[in-house]
Amino acid sequence: RASRAGVLVVGTGEAGVRVATTLRELGDDRPIVLCGDEPHPPYQRPPLSKAFLDGTAGHADLVLRTPEFFRDAGIEVRTGRRVTDVEVDGSGGGSAMCEGGDTVEFDQLVLATGARSRPLPVDGRDLDGVCALRGLDDAERLRERLITARRVVIVGGGYIGLEAAALASTRGLAVTIVEREDRVLSRVSADPLPAFLAERHREWGVEFEFGADVREIVGDGQRVQGVRLAGGRELPADLVLVGIGAVPETTLAEKLGLEVRRGIVVDAACRTSHPRVWAVGDCTVQPHPHLPGELIGVESVQNANDQARAAAAALAGIEPPRPPVPWFWSDQRDLKVQIAGISDGYDQYVVRGTSEPTVLYYRDGALIAAEAVNRPKDFLAAKRALAKGQTIAPEAAADPATPLKELITDRG
Ligand code: FAD
């Protein structure tokens, strides 16, 4: 079957859906086709490691937009259709081949292909009881396993591992997080937040193996029985969750010869190295806000939505909105962690409060990021300062008695 679209969006996640809905909000009435390889209607991922895994949210709570919404908006959603090949001409038009033989001719192309779970490159990774957590199918498998599991090993102390550990430990399961570095969240945070979270998790009964490398996942040939660490020690497990990060999905971008450096390289309007092909969300890397020449990938709902808005504006021929402040959240039992800004490249940090800390990150004396635990006012004040290009005096910020919003000043 051959069909035609004004705009073809590959990927039906947060970013792909937002491109399509923003185009409609901007009055673009061309035919839009959203093509995704997963069999499910477009859904949200954050609850997969939170309320959905917990069993307090079901499929209906994950829905990004209803089928009626898409129908009324004239957006065609094709699920279960992997785009296997794509060709683009100089004007950005071209054609895409889908699994099953469909082809879609398009005038403009947006890649919103997201990311895949990074596989753990050791023997035993395919044993029954070894799980990842990226998509709805993964979450369903893990949710079911958690009902019967007794000993869980989580490989990777990132946000997904911590959220899963917080949940598994509420059920009285024995949970161990194995982390190669000497703390959790080592890629994104300075010491204070990782130390605080590890301490809380320990109080919940979670154990940590830091500086530990998994060499093999062991089993009886069929079912998982544990993980073997470098040095030979074995941790018994009947469920292993691998949460060691995500790899941007760039296969189509590479086929098109686009510039790919870990993710698809895009500019502020989410243009790829082909000036008429756009890419948005977890599959991209963009210039770093305060480190010239560096590219970063931000895996968050906010980034997916804001990049999608920028791309849709550019596609509709409108000036893209000003780049917003990146933000992110994580729920771990009674803890809500909120993050604003990008802390990479910080040269100083200030900790505010001791029980549930706020950490403010600075570069050359100016605020660049903040992490807040159960302190939404701190988070909002920092986000507001960052949005206006302002700062918060580090000396005064350490005193939790002074509201941060009273300390916002122009940069010196
Ligand atoms: P995705 O949602 O990954 O969507 C991309 C889609 O494209 C996928 O369905 C993929 O299968 C499909 N695709 C890929 N290649 C093809 C192809 N060739 N043809 C067709 N389809 C294709 N962010 C937060 O801000 N806060 C949170 O608390 C939070 N929690 C999270 C918890 C979990 C368990 C996970 C996995 C992520 C979480 N995130 C969170 C991150 C956030 O969900 C992602 O940043 C966001 O979903 C990215 O959206 P996306 O559209 O770029 O990619």
mmCIF file of N, CA and C and ligand atoms in Angstrom, residues 10-17 35-38 43-50 81-84 112-116 133-135 159-160 163 249 251-252 280-283 298-304 327-331, ligand 1:
data_model
loop_
_atom_site.group_PDB
_atom_site.id
_atom_site.type_symbol
_atom_site.label_atom_id
_atom_site.label_comp_id
_atom_site.label_asym_id
_atom_site.label_seq_id
_atom_site.Cartn_x
_atom_site.Cartn_y
_atom_site.Cartn_z
ATOM 1 N N VAL A 10 8.462 9.646 12.274
ATOM 2 C CA VAL A 10 8.810 8.257 12.615
ATOM 3 C C VAL A 10 8.993 8.175 14.121
ATOM 4 N N GLY A 11 8.133 7.412 14.781
ATOM 5 C CA GLY A 11 8.169 7.283 16.244
ATOM 6 C C GLY A 11 6.925 7.907 16.852
ATOM 7 N N THR A 12 6.240 7.118 17.651
ATOM 8 C CA THR A 12 4.969 7.593 18.235
ATOM 9 C C THR A 12 5.104 7.834 19.743
ATOM 10 N N GLY A 13 6.319 8.210 20.176
ATOM 11 C CA GLY A 13 6.512 8.537 21.599
ATOM 12 C C GLY A 13 6.128 9.984 21.873
ATOM 13 N N GLU A 14 6.545 10.426 23.056
ATOM 14 C CA GLU A 14 6.249 11.783 23.527
ATOM 15 C C GLU A 14 6.619 12.834 22.461
ATOM 16 N N ALA A 15 7.821 12.721 21.891
ATOM 17 C CA ALA A 15 8.314 13.746 20.966
ATOM 18 C C ALA A 15 7.548 13.717 19.639
ATOM 19 N N GLY A 16 7.360 12.514 19.097
ATOM 20 C CA GLY A 16 6.671 12.405 17.807
ATOM 21 C C GLY A 16 5.251 12.920 17.890
ATOM 22 N N VAL A 17 4.546 12.541 18.940
ATOM 23 C CA VAL A 17 3.152 12.980 19.101
ATOM 24 C C VAL A 17 3.108 14.498 19.250
ATOM 25 N N CYS A 35 4.248 7.158 12.430
ATOM 26 C CA CYS A 35 4.500 5.730 12.204
ATOM 27 C C CYS A 35 5.370 5.184 13.337
ATOM 28 N N GLY A 36 4.863 4.229 14.087
ATOM 29 C CA GLY A 36 5.625 3.695 15.207
ATOM 30 C C GLY A 36 5.713 2.176 15.151
ATOM 31 N N ASP A 37 6.815 1.633 15.650
ATOM 32 C CA ASP A 37 6.987 0.176 15.554
ATOM 33 C C ASP A 37 6.339 -0.584 16.714
ATOM 34 N N GLU A 38 6.038 0.103 17.811
ATOM 35 C CA GLU A 38 5.437 -0.630 18.931
ATOM 36 C C GLU A 38 3.964 -0.910 18.613
ATOM 37 N N TYR A 43 1.897 6.181 24.141
ATOM 38 C CA TYR A 43 1.768 6.154 25.600
ATOM 39 C C TYR A 43 2.940 6.874 26.268
ATOM 40 N N GLN A 44 2.750 7.186 27.572
ATOM 41 C CA GLN A 44 3.785 7.856 28.364
ATOM 42 C C GLN A 44 4.698 6.832 29.024
ATOM 43 N N ARG A 45 5.990 7.138 29.046
ATOM 44 C CA ARG A 45 6.925 6.197 29.684
ATOM 45 C C ARG A 45 7.132 6.417 31.188
ATOM 46 N N PRO A 46 7.155 7.673 31.687
ATOM 47 C CA PRO A 46 7.498 7.827 33.113
ATOM 48 C C PRO A 46 6.726 6.920 34.074
ATOM 49 N N PRO A 47 5.419 6.693 33.899
ATOM 50 C CA PRO A 47 4.741 5.831 34.878
ATOM 51 C C PRO A 47 5.209 4.372 34.848
ATOM 52 N N LEU A 48 5.945 3.985 33.789
ATOM 53 C CA LEU A 48 6.345 2.573 33.677
ATOM 54 C C LEU A 48 7.241 2.148 34.831
ATOM 55 N N SER A 49 8.004 3.103 35.380
ATOM 56 C CA SER A 49 8.859 2.745 36.527
ATOM 57 C C SER A 49 8.257 3.259 37.832
ATOM 58 N N LYS A 50 7.015 3.743 37.763
ATOM 59 C CA LYS A 50 6.383 4.324 38.958
ATOM 60 C C LYS A 50 5.010 3.666 39.133
ATOM 61 N N ARG A 81 4.358 -0.601 12.970
ATOM 62 C CA ARG A 81 4.940 -0.387 11.632
ATOM 63 C C ARG A 81 6.340 0.191 11.769
ATOM 64 N N ARG A 82 7.317 -0.666 11.779
ATOM 65 C CA ARG A 82 8.709 -0.171 11.813
ATOM 66 C C ARG A 82 9.056 0.408 10.457
ATOM 67 N N VAL A 83 9.622 1.586 10.439
ATOM 68 C CA VAL A 83 10.135 2.151 9.189
ATOM 69 C C VAL A 83 11.517 1.543 8.979
ATOM 70 N N THR A 84 11.659 0.808 7.885
ATOM 71 C CA THR A 84 12.900 0.052 7.683
ATOM 72 C C THR A 84 13.890 0.794 6.803
ATOM 73 N N ALA A 112 11.735 10.770 15.254
ATOM 74 C CA ALA A 112 11.460 10.839 16.705
ATOM 75 C C ALA A 112 11.561 9.417 17.234
ATOM 76 N N THR A 113 12.728 8.816 16.963
ATOM 77 C CA THR A 113 12.877 7.370 17.157
ATOM 78 C C THR A 113 13.347 6.980 18.567
ATOM 79 N N GLY A 114 13.539 7.951 19.461
ATOM 80 C CA GLY A 114 13.792 7.623 20.868
ATOM 81 C C GLY A 114 15.101 6.907 21.108
ATOM 82 N N ALA A 115 15.079 6.019 22.074
ATOM 83 C CA ALA A 115 16.293 5.306 22.471
ATOM 84 C C ALA A 115 15.919 3.875 22.858
ATOM 85 N N ARG A 116 16.954 3.024 22.892
ATOM 86 C CA ARG A 116 16.763 1.624 23.328
ATOM 87 C C ARG A 116 17.516 1.423 24.629
ATOM 88 N N LEU A 133 13.882 -2.069 31.176
ATOM 89 C CA LEU A 133 12.678 -1.264 31.388
ATOM 90 C C LEU A 133 12.740 -0.025 30.505
ATOM 91 N N ARG A 134 12.193 -0.187 29.319
ATOM 92 C CA ARG A 134 12.133 0.945 28.388
ATOM 93 C C ARG A 134 10.688 1.135 27.880
ATOM 94 N N GLY A 135 10.071 0.032 27.480
ATOM 95 C CA GLY A 135 8.752 0.135 26.869
ATOM 96 C C GLY A 135 7.676 -0.539 27.707
ATOM 97 N N TYR A 159 18.358 6.700 37.526
ATOM 98 C CA TYR A 159 17.009 6.989 38.024
ATOM 99 C C TYR A 159 16.060 5.798 37.889
ATOM 100 N N ILE A 160 16.147 5.083 36.772
ATOM 101 C CA ILE A 160 15.206 3.966 36.589
ATOM 102 C C ILE A 160 15.484 2.868 37.610
ATOM 103 N N GLU A 163 14.191 4.062 41.017
ATOM 104 C CA GLU A 163 12.721 4.024 41.122
ATOM 105 C C GLU A 163 12.233 2.580 41.275
ATOM 106 N N GLU A 249 18.364 5.787 19.245
ATOM 107 C CA GLU A 249 18.068 4.956 18.073
ATOM 108 C C GLU A 249 18.331 5.794 16.820
ATOM 109 N N THR A 251 19.430 4.388 13.653
ATOM 110 C CA THR A 251 19.624 3.559 12.446
ATOM 111 C C THR A 251 19.194 4.300 11.166
ATOM 112 N N LEU A 252 18.008 4.908 11.193
ATOM 113 C CA LEU A 252 17.525 5.571 9.970
ATOM 114 C C LEU A 252 18.377 6.796 9.648
ATOM 115 N N VAL A 280 13.925 14.872 16.889
ATOM 116 C CA VAL A 280 13.493 15.372 18.201
ATOM 117 C C VAL A 280 13.520 14.266 19.255
ATOM 118 N N GLY A 281 13.741 14.667 20.502
ATOM 119 C CA GLY A 281 13.607 13.740 21.631
ATOM 120 C C GLY A 281 14.877 12.970 21.941
ATOM 121 N N ASP A 282 14.693 11.795 22.531
ATOM 122 C CA ASP A 282 15.816 11.002 23.049
ATOM 123 C C ASP A 282 16.815 10.560 21.977
ATOM 124 N N CYS A 283 16.423 10.623 20.692
ATOM 125 C CA CYS A 283 17.362 10.184 19.644
ATOM 126 C C CYS A 283 18.377 11.267 19.291
ATOM 127 N N VAL A 298 19.492 14.931 26.249
ATOM 128 C CA VAL A 298 18.707 15.051 27.477
ATOM 129 C C VAL A 298 17.501 14.121 27.353
ATOM 130 N N GLU A 299 17.473 13.101 28.208
ATOM 131 C CA GLU A 299 16.366 12.132 28.115
ATOM 132 C C GLU A 299 15.293 12.523 29.099
ATOM 133 N N SER A 300 14.366 13.366 28.684
ATOM 134 C CA SER A 300 13.285 13.765 29.577
ATOM 135 C C SER A 300 12.049 14.130 28.771
ATOM 136 N N VAL A 301 10.926 14.066 29.450
ATOM 137 C CA VAL A 301 9.647 14.421 28.835
ATOM 138 C C VAL A 301 9.679 15.894 28.411
ATOM 139 N N GLN A 302 10.215 16.741 29.293
ATOM 140 C CA GLN A 302 10.289 18.169 28.966
ATOM 141 C C GLN A 302 11.081 18.384 27.674
ATOM 142 N N ASN A 303 12.243 17.724 27.573
ATOM 143 C CA ASN A 303 13.080 17.930 26.388
ATOM 144 C C ASN A 303 12.372 17.428 25.132
ATOM 145 N N ALA A 304 11.730 16.259 25.237
ATOM 146 C CA ALA A 304 11.015 15.710 24.080
ATOM 147 C C ALA A 304 9.941 16.701 23.621
ATOM 148 N N TRP A 327 14.156 20.454 32.529
ATOM 149 C CA TRP A 327 13.796 19.986 33.872
ATOM 150 C C TRP A 327 13.351 18.534 33.829
ATOM 151 N N PHE A 328 13.386 17.910 34.999
ATOM 152 C CA PHE A 328 13.189 16.458 35.101
ATOM 153 C C PHE A 328 12.686 16.150 36.498
ATOM 154 N N TRP A 329 11.999 15.027 36.654
ATOM 155 C CA TRP A 329 11.598 14.652 38.006
ATOM 156 C C TRP A 329 11.772 13.138 38.181
ATOM 157 N N SER A 330 11.820 12.709 39.437
ATOM 158 C CA SER A 330 11.850 11.271 39.742
ATOM 159 C C SER A 330 11.109 11.056 41.057
ATOM 160 N N ASP A 331 10.284 10.024 41.100
ATOM 161 C CA ASP A 331 9.554 9.703 42.332
ATOM 162 C C ASP A 331 10.122 8.426 42.929
HETATM 163 P P1 FAD B 1 10.391 7.353 22.886
HETATM 164 O O1 FAD B 1 9.358 7.586 23.919
HETATM 165 O O2 FAD B 1 11.418 6.301 23.114
HETATM 166 O O3 FAD B 1 9.633 7.056 21.512
HETATM 167 C C1 FAD B 1 10.293 6.660 20.338
HETATM 168 C C2 FAD B 1 9.446 5.654 19.618
HETATM 169 O O4 FAD B 1 9.954 5.453 18.300
HETATM 170 C C3 FAD B 1 9.422 4.296 20.275
HETATM 171 O O5 FAD B 1 8.109 3.812 20.356
HETATM 172 C C4 FAD B 1 10.247 3.439 19.313
HETATM 173 O O6 FAD B 1 9.906 2.073 19.374
HETATM 174 C C5 FAD B 1 9.886 4.073 17.997
HETATM 175 N N1 FAD B 1 10.799 3.774 16.867
HETATM 176 C C6 FAD B 1 12.159 3.694 16.896
HETATM 177 N N2 FAD B 1 12.640 3.392 15.667
HETATM 178 C C7 FAD B 1 11.562 3.272 14.853
HETATM 179 C C8 FAD B 1 11.411 2.962 13.464
HETATM 180 N N3 FAD B 1 12.452 2.725 12.653
HETATM 181 N N4 FAD B 1 10.152 2.908 12.939
HETATM 182 C C9 FAD B 1 9.082 3.163 13.731
HETATM 183 N N5 FAD B 1 9.165 3.451 15.049
HETATM 184 C C10 FAD B 1 10.397 3.515 15.602
HETATM 185 N N6 FAD B 1 11.446 11.482 31.857
HETATM 186 C C11 FAD B 1 11.096 12.445 32.756
HETATM 187 O O7 FAD B 1 11.158 13.630 32.421
HETATM 188 N N7 FAD B 1 10.674 12.104 34.018
HETATM 189 C C12 FAD B 1 10.569 10.801 34.419
HETATM 190 O O8 FAD B 1 10.203 10.540 35.567
HETATM 191 C C13 FAD B 1 10.909 9.778 33.489
HETATM 192 N N8 FAD B 1 10.787 8.467 33.826
HETATM 193 C C14 FAD B 1 11.070 7.501 32.887
HETATM 194 C C15 FAD B 1 10.883 6.164 33.210
HETATM 195 C C16 FAD B 1 11.151 5.166 32.265
HETATM 196 C C17 FAD B 1 10.921 3.722 32.625
HETATM 197 C C18 FAD B 1 11.654 5.521 30.973
HETATM 198 C C19 FAD B 1 11.971 4.459 29.958
HETATM 199 C C20 FAD B 1 11.843 6.843 30.645
HETATM 200 C C21 FAD B 1 11.559 7.851 31.584
HETATM 201 N N9 FAD B 1 11.721 9.201 31.292
HETATM 202 C C22 FAD B 1 11.368 10.169 32.188
HETATM 203 C C23 FAD B 1 12.276 9.608 29.978
HETATM 204 C C24 FAD B 1 11.174 9.971 28.994
HETATM 205 O O9 FAD B 1 10.143 9.042 29.061
HETATM 206 C C25 FAD B 1 11.772 10.042 27.600
HETATM 207 O O10 FAD B 1 12.747 11.067 27.603
HETATM 208 C C26 FAD B 1 10.731 10.331 26.534
HETATM 209 O O11 FAD B 1 9.765 9.318 26.515
HETATM 210 C C27 FAD B 1 11.387 10.439 25.171
HETATM 211 O O12 FAD B 1 10.412 10.491 24.185
HETATM 212 P P2 FAD B 1 10.776 10.197 22.659
HETATM 213 O O13 FAD B 1 9.506 10.410 21.889
HETATM 214 O O14 FAD B 1 11.985 10.945 22.271
HETATM 215 O O15 FAD B 1 11.212 8.673 22.606
#
